[in-house]
Amino acid sequence: MDCKLVQQDLSAFVDGTLGARRQQAIEEHLNACENCTRELQWLHLILDSAATLSPRSATDSLWTKIANELESQAPRPAVRWRHALSARFSEAISRITVPVPVSQLLGIAAVLLFGVILGRYFFPPTGPEAPPFQKKPGQVQLTSRADTYIEKSKTLFLGIMNADLADLTKSDWKFEKEMAGSLIYEAAHLKEEYSRKQDARMKELVEGLEMLLLQIAMLENQNDLKEVELIQSGIERKNLLLRINLYDLAPPQDKRLDRSL
Amino acid sequence: MPPASSGNWSKANKDKVSASQALDLDSDLIVACKQGDRQAQYELYKRYKDWVFNIAYRMANHREEAEDLTQKVFLQIYRNIDSFRGESAFSSWIYRMTVNLSINHFRKDKKRRQHISNELSSSNNPRAGLLKRHEEKFNLRPHLEAAISRLPAGYRMVFILYDIQGYAHNEIATMLDISEGTSKSQLHKARKELRHLLEPFIRLHSTL
């Protein structure tokens, strides 16, 4: 038998995976061939050395490295408003249709303000002035927090309502989710305060917004058009933008708030 | 079937493997890991770190690189644990992820192989330190470790799993998603290549 052919099969021979006849033939050849027997011994040495390689252990600090990496990848529980307002979200806001150019609007506002100043100069009020509304310090703080919460929610909802659903393949809703997450914390505080003050209407408004914020915060990372559409219809169905606008239009003293909604 | 030449080693390794498979995580721990519970993640790490690190070490033959690879494997496990649906044993899922990430890691790294190749060539000069080696009992292991790390990634993994870890071809086929026949043929090619790489040592030892 050819030594070259035998040596090609030595690996299968030591594993015992050759057919019985081939196994037998090689054994007979090995009994007669010193060269192939030496090859077999070397193969044994390689395999025995491989089987007795010492197991290795990682250093103790490896877990610390992994844990640090996990920590750095973990999403932050809440983010500041300025950071949360992403460029993509700003772009969505900018797509809100405004029929009149901004410069013209500013011009009209300046003319109106000038008119009011002139009117008060030439026709000063004659009757007794209404006393200014006095807010208690705690109430000022609460109203201001509610204003911020409602204003941010409005911006978020407008962004969602005006989002281009055809372009959602590139979006992961990361910033919207983060913003909604931070607003939910604020909602919890506001609800507690309004419960304490027995201001049912204000509590109801905060809760109404909170429901939608929860849905936004729980959006999947991959785009789920159905979920987004549900949120859009929720905003519409509950007239949230209208309710926010009514809140915005109410005079400051009424934002405590029994008459604004 | 384990190599005929391997004596008791394969049985010992098989017992180890069976024991590790018996350590399959209970479902509570998997759920906790899915929720990002750090303590649960540490428990999982403790159970599988030795297995993962040994595969990585044999693939790299370099401690730091093996630790980097081990870290990469665990981060991938935590990141993808949601995709584990319980259709196979959890240990099998981890083994599959480890071997596939390791092979991909080394397949991409051709520069490294060239570097190792040069390193092995210089250390393979059998005439260097001839006297010292002549006085010592011939020990092939350090040269074998270097030679293994020079094999192509696919051959290397099959050799590590069969000849070092003691897995059967059907188990390797499942882990690597290849046929048993491919596993066998890659093993024989790996052994042949190793024999070739170790030729200078073998020749030297034959003349001593």
Coordinates of N, CA and C in Angstrom, one line a residue, chain A residues 52 56 65 71 113 137 147-148 158 187-188 194 259:
Chain A
T52 N -4.2 17.6 26.7 CA -3.8 17.9 28.1 C -3.3 19.3 28.2
R56 N -7.4 27.5 31.2 CA -7.0 28.8 31.6 C -8.2 29.5 32.3
K65 N -14.8 45.0 34.0 CA -14.8 45.6 32.7 C -16.1 45.5 32.0
E71 N -22.8 49.3 32.1 CA -23.3 50.6 32.7 C -23.3 51.7 31.7
L113 N -48.7 95.9 19.0 CA -48.1 96.3 20.3 C -48.0 97.9 20.3
P137 N -46.7 82.0 46.9 CA -45.5 81.5 46.3 C -45.6 80.0 45.8
D147 N -47.4 74.7 33.7 CA -47.2 75.3 32.4 C -46.1 74.6 31.6
T148 N -45.0 74.3 32.2 CA -43.8 73.7 31.5 C -44.2 72.3 31.1
L158 N -47.4 67.7 19.0 CA -47.4 68.3 17.7 C -46.4 67.6 16.8
A187 N -45.4 64.4 35.7 CA -46.9 64.1 35.9 C -47.2 63.6 37.2
A188 N -46.4 62.6 37.7 CA -46.7 62.0 39.0 C -46.7 63.1 40.1
Y194 N -52.1 68.3 42.7 CA -53.5 68.7 42.4 C -54.5 67.9 43.2
R259 N -62.0 77.2 35.7 CA -62.8 77.8 34.6 C -62.1 77.7 33.2

